[in-house]
Amino acid sequence: MEELLPLLERFGCKIIALTMDDRGIPEDIERRYEIANKLIGTLTKAGISLSDIYIDPLVRPVSTDSSSGLIVLESIKKIMSSFERVHTICGLSNISFGLPARNVLNKSFLLFAMSMGLDSAILDPLDREMMAMIRAGEVLLGKDEYCLKYLTSFREGKF
């Protein structure tokens, strides 16, 4: 991290910071939050703007632990309510690994995560249904004034 910080500051890069440490990916919300807090402190101290930080609470499959989804959702909520201007991001399809009809779970999880404050995700931007879910989520969460993005996307045939 010490080697990367000067480069990040010099080039004004955005950074994805993972909520894991030498002990691995935490199984609980509090530890993920503590790691996020430490990362944000280190990055801002090095001159990185809060708006350039994307915290990844690390989605794990619900097929291996049924509480994985809730842990990530609550982690997102806690991080986003504590740090104004910080972003959260996740690898969306990780939630459904090993299960059939993964797309159904991915889309559902996306809407739940958006309601907790998730503002970016690693996903397939060519998946028209997924993009429609994002637009619908923005409308339902009050993030699309007068439904303009939703209507524009619909008129452009994006869903």
Steps between C-alpha positions, in 0.01 A plus 500: 500500500785737582632463146162566340393803704740749335387385154133528590547852629723604211263382228172569679387141465184349636565200720307189592586403857411149613374432851746224573825477689769245580236287672292482179143612433316571825184305574337789687381854435705665777834369375422602142409844626820526707708410194310750285552770763873427516533498120311828465716659770823384335390607154374845601813561707698431182300768316242281326161669476208321663316514169781298338467213748284197420463255789430141400343308790576176312193303407518131578264237360179429686545140386778461758347714777138613494585812705756627246251727327380661820855555623591688182176699497545613860869575435405724207240678711743564785781621273277727295334652806838571661702647216351773287626499140664155526370246248428131531544241229462125479542209264131435458508145362701370798176481700355226278807286437417131481125547468261463204326802346778725626363801315186499716703515821741758358221739401321459831819554696581810296173667599549413867857630487392822330247554779787478750705758310702301246582742221707288263533135408709273287244354260426433135395837350362318194241319713193703406290363786770587752528853365121534516513391865756769572280767343195368686696494826610860452137604447372311804779634722436862400827532309348575161312827517179487297614156374707669229775235475241225505288660227804584286632143524157363410462733202849406378396135504745403770232289665 
